[in-house]
GROMACS .gro file of C-alpha atoms in nm:
model
  469
    1MET     CA    1   4.876   0.255  -5.852
    2GLN     CA    2   5.019   0.211  -5.507
    3GLN     CA    3   5.201   0.513  -5.373
    4GLN     CA    4   5.565   0.454  -5.289
    5GLU     CA    5   5.668   0.508  -4.931
    6THR     CA    6   5.890   0.812  -4.889
    7PRO     CA    7   6.106   0.895  -4.595
    8SER     CA    8   5.939   1.129  -4.350
    9GLN     CA    9   5.927   1.206  -3.985
   10GLU     CA   10   5.617   0.987  -3.959
   11ASN     CA   11   5.826   0.674  -4.021
   12PHE     CA   12   5.943   0.700  -3.662
   13LYS     CA   13   5.712   0.622  -3.375
   14ARG     CA   14   5.683   0.857  -3.076
   15THR     CA   15   5.731   0.586  -2.814
   16MET     CA   16   5.988   0.745  -2.580
   17LYS     CA   17   5.870   0.891  -2.250
   18VAL     CA   18   6.037   1.157  -2.033
   19ARG     CA   19   6.213   0.895  -1.820
   20HIS     CA   20   6.353   0.733  -2.135
   21LEU     CA   21   6.474   1.070  -2.267
   22VAL     CA   22   6.649   1.165  -1.941
   23MET     CA   23   6.813   0.827  -1.900
   24LEU     CA   24   6.911   0.809  -2.268
   25SER     CA   25   7.102   1.132  -2.227
   26LEU     CA   26   7.259   1.023  -1.897
   27GLY     CA   27   7.341   0.685  -2.049
   28GLY     CA   28   7.516   0.848  -2.343
   29VAL     CA   29   7.726   1.066  -2.112
   30ILE     CA   30   7.820   0.833  -1.826
   31GLY     CA   31   8.051   0.607  -2.022
   32THR     CA   32   8.400   0.585  -2.167
   33GLY     CA   33   8.489   0.952  -2.118
   34LEU     CA   34   8.418   0.953  -1.745
   35PHE     CA   35   8.536   0.601  -1.665
   36PHE     CA   36   8.862   0.606  -1.865
   37ASN     CA   37   8.948   0.956  -1.993
   38THR     CA   38   8.942   1.100  -1.641
   39GLY     CA   39   9.259   0.906  -1.564
   40TYR     CA   40   9.433   1.065  -1.864
   41ILE     CA   41   9.316   1.413  -1.758
   42ILE     CA   42   9.440   1.366  -1.397
   43SER     CA   43   9.781   1.250  -1.524
   44THR     CA   44   9.803   1.555  -1.754
   45THR     CA   45   9.665   1.842  -1.547
   46GLY     CA   46   9.687   1.723  -1.186
   47ALA     CA   47   9.400   1.699  -0.937
   48ALA     CA   48   9.308   2.067  -0.908
   49GLY     CA   49   9.347   2.117  -1.283
   50THR     CA   50   9.111   1.824  -1.350
   51LEU     CA   51   8.845   1.971  -1.123
   52LEU     CA   52   8.879   2.310  -1.292
   53ALA     CA   53   8.862   2.153  -1.638
   54TYR     CA   54   8.544   1.963  -1.550
   55LEU     CA   55   8.384   2.276  -1.401
   56ILE     CA   56   8.451   2.463  -1.726
   57GLY     CA   57   8.317   2.160  -1.917
   58ALA     CA   58   7.998   2.166  -1.707
   59LEU     CA   59   7.948   2.534  -1.793
   60VAL     CA   60   7.992   2.459  -2.165
   61VAL     CA   61   7.740   2.175  -2.144
   62TRP     CA   62   7.484   2.400  -1.976
   63LEU     CA   63   7.531   2.673  -2.238
   64VAL     CA   64   7.496   2.429  -2.528
   65MET     CA   65   7.199   2.247  -2.376
   66VAL     CA   66   6.987   2.557  -2.315
   67CYS     CA   67   7.058   2.667  -2.674
   68LEU     CA   68   6.957   2.323  -2.799
   69GLY     CA   69   6.652   2.325  -2.573
   70GLU     CA   70   6.507   2.636  -2.735
   71LEU     CA   71   6.564   2.495  -3.083
   72ALA     CA   72   6.438   2.143  -3.009
   73VAL     CA   73   6.119   2.254  -2.832
   74ALA     CA   74   6.038   2.489  -3.121
   75MET     CA   75   6.126   2.224  -3.384
   76PRO     CA   76   6.136   1.866  -3.246
   77GLU     CA   77   6.293   1.661  -3.527
   78THR     CA   78   6.498   1.343  -3.549
   79GLY     CA   79   6.853   1.435  -3.650
   80ALA     CA   80   6.788   1.783  -3.517
   81PHE     CA   81   7.134   1.943  -3.525
   82HIS     CA   82   7.201   1.932  -3.894
   83VAL     CA   83   6.845   2.039  -3.975
   84TYR     CA   84   6.890   2.352  -3.761
   85ALA     CA   85   7.235   2.421  -3.906
   86ALA     CA   86   7.107   2.383  -4.263
   87ARG     CA   87   6.812   2.612  -4.193
   88TYR     CA   88   6.988   2.889  -4.001
   89LEU     CA   89   7.353   2.871  -4.112
   90SER     CA   90   7.376   2.711  -4.459
   91PRO     CA   91   7.278   2.383  -4.626
   92ALA     CA   92   7.646   2.288  -4.663
   93THR     CA   93   7.702   2.349  -4.291
   94GLY     CA   94   7.402   2.132  -4.207
   95TYR     CA   95   7.538   1.853  -4.425
   96THR     CA   96   7.881   1.882  -4.260
   97VAL     CA   97   7.735   1.887  -3.907
   98ALA     CA   98   7.541   1.569  -3.977
   99TRP     CA   99   7.855   1.387  -4.089
  100LEU     CA  100   8.052   1.526  -3.795
  101TYR     CA  101   7.795   1.394  -3.550
  102TRP     CA  102   7.793   1.061  -3.727
  103LEU     CA  103   8.172   1.061  -3.694
  104THR     CA  104   8.142   1.155  -3.324
  105TRP     CA  105   7.942   0.850  -3.231
  106THR     CA  106   8.087   0.607  -3.479
  107VAL     CA  107   8.440   0.676  -3.353
  108ALA     CA  108   8.313   0.690  -2.993
  109LEU     CA  109   8.162   0.348  -3.054
  110GLY     CA  110   8.511   0.228  -3.145
  111SER     CA  111   8.671   0.377  -2.833
  112SER     CA  112   8.388   0.244  -2.613
  113LEU     CA  113   8.430  -0.110  -2.740
  114THR     CA  114   8.808  -0.082  -2.693
  115ALA     CA  115   8.747   0.031  -2.333
  116ALA     CA  116   8.511  -0.264  -2.283
  117GLY     CA  117   8.794  -0.489  -2.399
  118PHE     CA  118   9.020  -0.330  -2.134
  119CYS     CA  119   8.755  -0.414  -1.873
  120MET     CA  120   8.744  -0.778  -1.980
  121GLN     CA  121   9.123  -0.801  -1.967
  122TYR     CA  122   9.100  -0.724  -1.594
  123TRP     CA  123   8.954  -1.075  -1.552
  124PHE     CA  124   9.108  -1.242  -1.858
  125PRO     CA  125   9.451  -1.079  -1.899
  126THR     CA  126   9.569  -1.325  -2.165
  127THR     CA  127   9.278  -1.272  -2.407
  128PRO     CA  128   9.319  -1.006  -2.679
  129VAL     CA  129   9.111  -0.687  -2.669
  130TRP     CA  130   8.989  -0.736  -3.027
  131LEU     CA  131   8.811  -1.061  -2.938
  132TRP     CA  132   8.594  -0.887  -2.679
  133CYS     CA  133   8.533  -0.601  -2.923
  134LEU     CA  134   8.389  -0.848  -3.172
  135VAL     CA  135   8.157  -1.005  -2.913
  136PHE     CA  136   8.028  -0.665  -2.797
  137CYS     CA  137   7.986  -0.541  -3.156
  138ILE     CA  138   7.738  -0.818  -3.222
  139ALA     CA  139   7.550  -0.765  -2.894
  140ILE     CA  140   7.511  -0.386  -2.941
  141TYR     CA  141   7.399  -0.429  -3.301
  142LEU     CA  142   7.128  -0.679  -3.209
  143LEU     CA  143   6.999  -0.456  -2.928
  144ASN     CA  144   6.955  -0.165  -3.170
  145ILE     CA  145   6.764  -0.343  -3.445
  146VAL     CA  146   6.490  -0.498  -3.228
  147SER     CA  147   6.278  -0.185  -3.163
  148THR     CA  148   6.311   0.173  -3.042
  149ARG     CA  149   6.100   0.105  -2.732
  150PHE     CA  150   6.308  -0.204  -2.646
  151PHE     CA  151   6.624   0.000  -2.696
  152ALA     CA  152   6.492   0.288  -2.480
  153GLU     CA  153   6.374   0.056  -2.202
  154GLY     CA  154   6.705  -0.128  -2.199
  155GLU     CA  155   6.894   0.202  -2.190
  156PHE     CA  156   6.674   0.323  -1.904
  157TRP     CA  157   6.773   0.030  -1.681
  158PHE     CA  158   7.137   0.042  -1.790
  159SER     CA  159   7.143   0.408  -1.689
  160ILE     CA  160   6.978   0.338  -1.353
  161ILE     CA  161   7.265   0.098  -1.276
  162LYS     CA  162   7.517   0.364  -1.374
  163VAL     CA  163   7.356   0.635  -1.161
  164VAL     CA  164   7.340   0.408  -0.855
  165THR     CA  165   7.704   0.310  -0.914
  166ILE     CA  166   7.820   0.672  -0.935
  167ILE     CA  167   7.638   0.758  -0.610
  168ALA     CA  168   7.787   0.451  -0.437
  169PHE     CA  169   8.132   0.540  -0.566
  170ILE     CA  170   8.110   0.896  -0.433
  171ILE     CA  171   7.994   0.774  -0.088
  172LEU     CA  172   8.249   0.489  -0.057
  173GLY     CA  173   8.530   0.698  -0.205
  174ALA     CA  174   8.461   0.982   0.038
  175GLY     CA  175   8.464   0.727   0.321
  176ALA     CA  176   8.809   0.608   0.212
  177MET     CA  177   8.936   0.965   0.175
  178PHE     CA  178   8.860   1.049   0.537
  179GLY     CA  179   8.944   0.714   0.698
  180PHE     CA  180   8.597   0.569   0.754
  181ILE     CA  181   8.690   0.284   0.517
  182PRO     CA  182   9.048   0.148   0.557
  183MET     CA  183   9.299   0.137   0.274
  184LYS     CA  184   9.397  -0.214   0.164
  185ASP     CA  185   9.770  -0.167   0.233
  186GLY     CA  186   9.707  -0.021   0.577
  187SER     CA  187   9.825   0.326   0.480
  188ALA     CA  188   9.668   0.637   0.628
  189ALA     CA  189   9.363   0.796   0.469
  190PRO     CA  190   9.480   1.041   0.200
  191GLY     CA  191   9.225   1.309   0.289
  192LEU     CA  192   9.279   1.602   0.054
  193ASN     CA  193   9.656   1.557   0.030
  194ASN     CA  194   9.661   1.426  -0.329
  195LEU     CA  195   9.474   1.735  -0.448
  196THR     CA  196   9.778   1.952  -0.380
  197ALA     CA  197  10.063   1.697  -0.348
  198SER     CA  198  10.207   1.797  -0.686
  199GLY     CA  199  10.105   2.160  -0.651
  200TRP     CA  200   9.776   2.321  -0.750
  201LEU     CA  201   9.866   2.328  -1.120
  202PRO     CA  202  10.191   2.124  -1.153
  203HIS     CA  203  10.224   2.188  -1.528
  204GLY     CA  204  10.062   2.531  -1.539
  205THR     CA  205   9.733   2.627  -1.704
  206LEU     CA  206   9.813   2.507  -2.058
  207PRO     CA  207   9.726   2.139  -1.984
  208ILE     CA  208   9.374   2.250  -1.886
  209LEU     CA  209   9.330   2.399  -2.232
  210MET     CA  210   9.488   2.088  -2.387
  211THR     CA  211   9.242   1.853  -2.216
  212MET     CA  212   8.922   2.052  -2.269
  213VAL     CA  213   8.826   1.844  -2.573
  214ALA     CA  214   8.877   1.528  -2.364
  215VAL     CA  215   8.651   1.681  -2.098
  216ASN     CA  216   8.392   1.775  -2.360
  217PHE     CA  217   8.414   1.420  -2.496
  218ALA     CA  218   8.335   1.297  -2.144
  219PHE     CA  219   8.025   1.522  -2.142
  220SER     CA  220   7.920   1.431  -2.498
  221GLY     CA  221   7.587   1.255  -2.513
  222THR     CA  222   7.379   1.524  -2.345
  223GLU     CA  223   7.280   1.642  -2.693
  224LEU     CA  224   7.112   1.304  -2.758
  225ILE     CA  225   6.800   1.475  -2.622
  226GLY     CA  226   6.785   1.671  -2.947
  227ILE     CA  227   6.833   1.357  -3.159
  228ALA     CA  228   6.553   1.171  -2.980
  229ALA     CA  229   6.307   1.464  -2.987
  230GLY     CA  230   6.135   1.325  -3.297
  231GLU     CA  231   6.062   0.995  -3.123
  232THR     CA  232   5.942   1.140  -2.791
  233GLU     CA  233   5.586   1.176  -2.662
  234GLN     CA  234   5.486   1.542  -2.600
  235PRO     CA  235   5.830   1.690  -2.678
  236GLN     CA  236   5.723   2.042  -2.568
  237LYS     CA  237   5.686   1.914  -2.210
  238ALA     CA  238   5.945   1.637  -2.211
  239LEU     CA  239   6.244   1.826  -2.355
  240PRO     CA  240   6.270   2.116  -2.103
  241LEU     CA  241   6.231   1.874  -1.810
  242ALA     CA  242   6.492   1.637  -1.955
  243ILE     CA  243   6.738   1.922  -2.013
  244ARG     CA  244   6.703   2.062  -1.659
  245THR     CA  245   6.734   1.727  -1.484
  246THR     CA  246   7.015   1.599  -1.707
  247VAL     CA  247   7.240   1.902  -1.665
  248ALA     CA  248   7.182   1.919  -1.287
  249ARG     CA  249   7.258   1.549  -1.238
  250LEU     CA  250   7.563   1.560  -1.461
  251ILE     CA  251   7.719   1.845  -1.268
  252ILE     CA  252   7.661   1.663  -0.936
  253PHE     CA  253   7.776   1.324  -1.064
  254PHE     CA  254   8.077   1.440  -1.265
  255ILE     CA  255   8.217   1.698  -1.024
  256GLY     CA  256   8.158   1.471  -0.724
  257THR     CA  257   8.315   1.174  -0.898
  258VAL     CA  258   8.617   1.365  -1.029
  259PHE     CA  259   8.676   1.515  -0.683
  260VAL     CA  260   8.690   1.167  -0.525
  261LEU     CA  261   8.910   1.027  -0.804
  262ALA     CA  262   9.154   1.316  -0.786
  263ALA     CA  263   9.176   1.285  -0.406
  264LEU     CA  264   9.242   0.909  -0.408
  265ILE     CA  265   9.471   0.865  -0.711
  266PRO     CA  266   9.814   1.031  -0.713
  267MET     CA  267   9.886   1.211  -1.038
  268ASP     CA  268  10.171   0.974  -1.135
  269GLN     CA  269   9.948   0.663  -1.103
  270ALA     CA  270   9.665   0.779  -1.329
  271GLY     CA  271   9.627   0.659  -1.688
  272ILE     CA  272   9.382   0.499  -1.931
  273VAL     CA  273   9.476   0.130  -1.961
  274LYS     CA  274   9.299   0.060  -1.631
  275SER     CA  275   8.991   0.258  -1.528
  276PRO     CA  276   9.067   0.500  -1.241
  277PHE     CA  277   8.751   0.368  -1.073
  278VAL     CA  278   8.896   0.017  -1.058
  279LEU     CA  279   9.229   0.161  -0.943
  280VAL     CA  280   9.054   0.331  -0.651
  281PHE     CA  281   8.880   0.015  -0.536
  282GLU     CA  282   9.197  -0.186  -0.561
  283LYS     CA  283   9.333   0.053  -0.299
  284ILE     CA  284   9.028   0.023  -0.070
  285GLY     CA  285   9.000  -0.278   0.156
  286ILE     CA  286   8.650  -0.388   0.047
  287PRO     CA  287   8.645  -0.750  -0.079
  288TYR     CA  288   8.558  -0.787  -0.449
  289ALA     CA  289   8.479  -0.413  -0.478
  290ALA     CA  290   8.715  -0.373  -0.776
  291ASP     CA  291   8.554  -0.671  -0.953
  292ILE     CA  292   8.203  -0.539  -0.892
  293PHE     CA  293   8.290  -0.193  -1.016
  294ASN     CA  294   8.473  -0.330  -1.318
  295PHE     CA  295   8.154  -0.517  -1.411
  296VAL     CA  296   7.938  -0.208  -1.364
  297ILE     CA  297   8.183   0.001  -1.567
  298LEU     CA  298   8.165  -0.260  -1.841
  299THR     CA  299   7.784  -0.234  -1.855
  300ALA     CA  300   7.809   0.146  -1.846
  301ILE     CA  301   8.049   0.157  -2.139
  302LEU     CA  302   7.834  -0.082  -2.341
  303SER     CA  303   7.533   0.135  -2.259
  304ALA     CA  304   7.715   0.440  -2.397
  305ALA     CA  305   7.807   0.241  -2.709
  306ASN     CA  306   7.443   0.142  -2.740
  307SER     CA  307   7.338   0.510  -2.732
  308GLY     CA  308   7.612   0.594  -2.981
  309LEU     CA  309   7.493   0.343  -3.239
  310TYR     CA  310   7.139   0.475  -3.196
  311ALA     CA  311   7.254   0.834  -3.257
  312SER     CA  312   7.478   0.762  -3.557
  313GLY     CA  313   7.211   0.547  -3.724
  314ARG     CA  314   6.948   0.821  -3.683
  315MET     CA  315   7.187   1.079  -3.826
  316LEU     CA  316   7.238   0.875  -4.145
  317TRP     CA  317   6.860   0.834  -4.169
  318SER     CA  318   6.817   1.209  -4.135
  319LEU     CA  319   7.072   1.280  -4.409
  320ALA     CA  320   6.882   1.052  -4.644
  321ASN     CA  321   6.553   1.208  -4.534
  322GLU     CA  322   6.694   1.545  -4.646
  323ASN     CA  323   6.790   1.388  -4.983
  324THR     CA  324   7.166   1.422  -4.929
  325LEU     CA  325   7.220   1.046  -4.912
  326PRO     CA  326   7.062   0.766  -5.119
  327ARG     CA  327   6.701   0.696  -5.022
  328CYS     CA  328   6.787   0.344  -4.912
  329PHE     CA  329   6.934   0.488  -4.590
  330ALA     CA  330   6.597   0.646  -4.507
  331GLN     CA  331   6.407   0.318  -4.523
  332VAL     CA  332   6.276   0.185  -4.195
  333ASN     CA  333   6.127  -0.155  -4.121
  334ARG     CA  334   5.776  -0.212  -3.986
  335ARG     CA  335   5.904  -0.153  -3.631
  336GLY     CA  336   6.040   0.190  -3.728
  337ILE     CA  337   6.409   0.089  -3.726
  338PRO     CA  338   6.649   0.226  -3.994
  339VAL     CA  339   6.834  -0.106  -4.028
  340LEU     CA  340   7.068  -0.010  -4.314
  341ALA     CA  341   7.171   0.317  -4.144
  342ILE     CA  342   7.247   0.130  -3.821
  343THR     CA  343   7.441  -0.139  -4.006
  344VAL     CA  344   7.665   0.112  -4.184
  345SER     CA  345   7.721   0.302  -3.856
  346MET     CA  346   7.844  -0.019  -3.700
  347LEU     CA  347   8.167   0.052  -3.891
  348GLY     CA  348   8.281   0.218  -3.570
  349GLY     CA  349   8.289  -0.123  -3.411
  350LEU     CA  350   8.518  -0.247  -3.687
  351LEU     CA  351   8.739   0.056  -3.625
  352ALA     CA  352   8.766  -0.061  -3.263
  353LEU     CA  353   8.881  -0.403  -3.378
  354PHE     CA  354   9.149  -0.242  -3.594
  355SER     CA  355   9.270  -0.002  -3.323
  356SER     CA  356   9.274  -0.264  -3.048
  357VAL     CA  357   9.493  -0.497  -3.255
  358ILE     CA  358   9.750  -0.225  -3.333
  359ALA     CA  359   9.794  -0.030  -3.008
  360PRO     CA  360   9.487  -0.010  -2.783
  361ASP     CA  361   9.635   0.223  -2.521
  362THR     CA  362   9.770   0.493  -2.758
  363VAL     CA  363   9.499   0.463  -3.025
  364PHE     CA  364   9.231   0.497  -2.756
  365VAL     CA  365   9.340   0.854  -2.675
  366ALA     CA  366   9.350   0.939  -3.048
  367LEU     CA  367   9.001   0.796  -3.107
  368SER     CA  368   8.865   0.990  -2.809
  369ALA     CA  369   9.027   1.311  -2.937
  370ILE     CA  370   8.879   1.271  -3.287
  371SER     CA  371   8.535   1.201  -3.141
  372GLY     CA  372   8.575   1.494  -2.902
  373PHE     CA  373   8.671   1.733  -3.185
  374ALA     CA  374   8.366   1.626  -3.384
  375VAL     CA  375   8.122   1.673  -3.096
  376VAL     CA  376   8.268   2.015  -3.008
  377ALA     CA  377   8.224   2.119  -3.373
  378VAL     CA  378   7.859   2.008  -3.349
  379TRP     CA  379   7.819   2.210  -3.028
  380LEU     CA  380   7.960   2.512  -3.214
  381SER     CA  381   7.686   2.472  -3.474
  382ILE     CA  382   7.414   2.444  -3.205
  383CYS     CA  383   7.522   2.773  -3.046
  384ALA     CA  384   7.546   2.949  -3.383
  385SER     CA  385   7.209   2.810  -3.500
  386HIS     CA  386   7.039   2.925  -3.181
  387TYR     CA  387   7.186   3.275  -3.213
  388VAL     CA  388   7.051   3.310  -3.569
  389PHE     CA  389   6.717   3.141  -3.487
  390ARG     CA  390   6.629   3.387  -3.210
  391ARG     CA  391   6.727   3.688  -3.425
  392ARG     CA  392   6.517   3.566  -3.721
  393HIS     CA  393   6.223   3.479  -3.496
  394LEU     CA  394   6.210   3.832  -3.356
  395ALA     CA  395   6.282   3.994  -3.695
  396ALA     CA  396   5.985   3.806  -3.845
  397GLY     CA  397   5.754   3.964  -3.585
  398GLY     CA  398   5.754   3.674  -3.341
  399SER     CA  399   5.751   3.731  -2.966
  400LEU     CA  400   5.944   3.566  -2.685
  401GLN     CA  401   5.614   3.449  -2.536
  402GLN     CA  402   5.560   3.229  -2.843
  403LEU     CA  403   5.868   3.024  -2.749
  404ALA     CA  404   5.766   2.747  -2.510
  405TYR     CA  405   6.125   2.723  -2.386
  406ARG     CA  406   6.371   3.012  -2.392
  407ALA     CA  407   6.746   3.002  -2.332
  408PRO     CA  408   6.833   3.253  -2.056
  409LEU     CA  409   7.075   3.546  -2.096
  410TYR     CA  410   7.048   3.566  -2.476
  411PRO     CA  411   7.269   3.662  -2.666
  412LEU     CA  412   7.542   3.595  -2.406
  413THR     CA  413   7.452   3.224  -2.386
  414PRO     CA  414   7.516   3.123  -2.750
  415ILE     CA  415   7.814   3.358  -2.789
  416LEU     CA  416   7.994   3.235  -2.476
  417GLY     CA  417   7.915   2.872  -2.563
  418PHE     CA  418   8.056   2.921  -2.913
  419LEU     CA  419   8.377   3.085  -2.788
  420LEU     CA  420   8.445   2.820  -2.522
  421CYS     CA  421   8.394   2.540  -2.776
  422LEU     CA  422   8.628   2.714  -3.020
  423LEU     CA  423   8.890   2.752  -2.746
  424ALA     CA  424   8.871   2.378  -2.673
  425CYS     CA  425   8.951   2.300  -3.037
  426VAL     CA  426   9.251   2.534  -3.025
  427GLY     CA  427   9.377   2.343  -2.720
  428LEU     CA  428   9.420   2.027  -2.927
  429ALA     CA  429   9.709   2.186  -3.114
  430PHE     CA  430   9.917   2.190  -2.792
  431ASP     CA  431   9.883   1.818  -2.707
  432PRO     CA  432  10.088   1.580  -2.929
  433SER     CA  433   9.877   1.278  -2.826
  434GLN     CA  434   9.553   1.451  -2.934
  435ARG     CA  435   9.680   1.665  -3.223
  436ILE     CA  436   9.574   1.394  -3.468
  437ALA     CA  437   9.216   1.511  -3.410
  438LEU     CA  438   9.298   1.834  -3.593
  439TRP     CA  439   9.488   1.656  -3.871
  440CYS     CA  440   9.186   1.430  -3.924
  441GLY     CA  441   8.904   1.664  -3.825
  442ILE     CA  442   8.983   1.977  -4.030
  443PRO     CA  443   9.034   1.788  -4.361
  444PHE     CA  444   8.714   1.591  -4.285
  445VAL     CA  445   8.519   1.918  -4.249
  446LEU     CA  446   8.664   2.056  -4.573
  447PHE     CA  447   8.589   1.729  -4.752
  448CYS     CA  448   8.226   1.740  -4.633
  449TYR     CA  449   8.178   2.095  -4.761
  450ALA     CA  450   8.329   1.997  -5.097
  451ALA     CA  451   8.120   1.678  -5.114
  452TYR     CA  452   7.802   1.876  -5.046
  453HIS     CA  453   7.864   2.119  -5.328
  454VAL     CA  454   7.951   1.837  -5.571
  455THR     CA  455   7.642   1.632  -5.485
  456HIS     CA  456   7.423   1.944  -5.473
  457ARG     CA  457   7.523   2.043  -5.824
  458ARG     CA  458   7.464   1.688  -5.944
  459ASN     CA  459   7.118   1.682  -5.785
  460LEU     CA  460   7.034   2.017  -5.946
  461LYS     CA  461   7.140   1.889  -6.291
  462ALA     CA  462   6.938   1.571  -6.240
  463GLY     CA  463   6.636   1.781  -6.139
  464GLU     CA  464   6.673   2.006  -6.444
  465ALA     CA  465   6.699   1.702  -6.670
  466ASN     CA  466   6.380   1.559  -6.522
  467ASP     CA  467   6.202   1.892  -6.573
  468VAL     CA  468   6.308   1.897  -6.940
  469ALA     CA  469   6.196   1.539  -6.987
   0.00000   0.00000   0.00000
């Protein structure tokens, strides 16, 4: 009798290399949050407040990533976060974390495709956003179901384009700030005037707290390193290197980029309907610069959507692999692709179609806030899981030398990371445009806990019935 194939880690092929892992993480991060949300943050907090918010966000990312690094090197698994949460916090928490991360990327997929529609409207202002969303939905879906190696190689080159673009933007923007490149309208170089034109913190410190989830949403994607660990060659060597290089590059790219944006865009001109990057190059007298950067931003956003569909599909696979979803979601084709899980996750693209028809500019902020809340909740679980993991490892007689990668400054690292993530969630309550994330996110968490206990009891009864039979 032929043995039935069961879902296991061996279904996936370890075809990703270090360069793929680093660029996958960078590709997931450098996308909608940076290219569009930064305009919203500048308009809310002012220039200096935006820089401070991103510096705090960079600290949070570093704290979460070193916690994740220790866990992922010790236990490299696809769908890592919820496995760690289930093992070190509780099975119900693991189940909830998995659905939260699926929500993170599925909703982010929707906001990314909406942002891509905004980019296309720059050239085709009379065409509706939903039409472009539909086109990009199909393209992203096809790219994900070909093969993991094809996906990773495509993401590598997409990310190279984004990195080169960010560097070029920082150099050209700095040139415009200090008068080396003339402004299109002939006005004087702004220098650092816009950083303090409205005061250091024109609305006080509260807007910084209010926008921290938006900042964390901009940084979300770094944790993809943990998701891809199960499909990476030599994860014990690749993961620490990917974490160090990713965090260092993100801090340089994000802080440098935000500094230039804040210096060139007055607070009252920032927003989200047009990317602040395009707004900057409309002001600079370089022919076709705005068109070129709009195209690059479009590819960057689609790259982030591509990473998002990868992550959400793998998370559904992992849930099924842990027997908390029907086994059909754990099936992979001969190329190692979980086609059904990816197809269901594409629902985020349909959400983009719905949101872009109703009110793309207002719904975009709400989608970003919901996705941001979900990723911050996942980061909370990573910090908590790491705290418990290290304590149990030492309590069981293990030594620090046995850990191939260790998070520094334990236990301060996971505790501080947890508290800063919790503070960001509290900040949502003070922003009416983002408060919907709490109204949607908290009931979603409660529903997941309830659903776990219902399905768990049902599975136990089914198991007992089989034992009796």
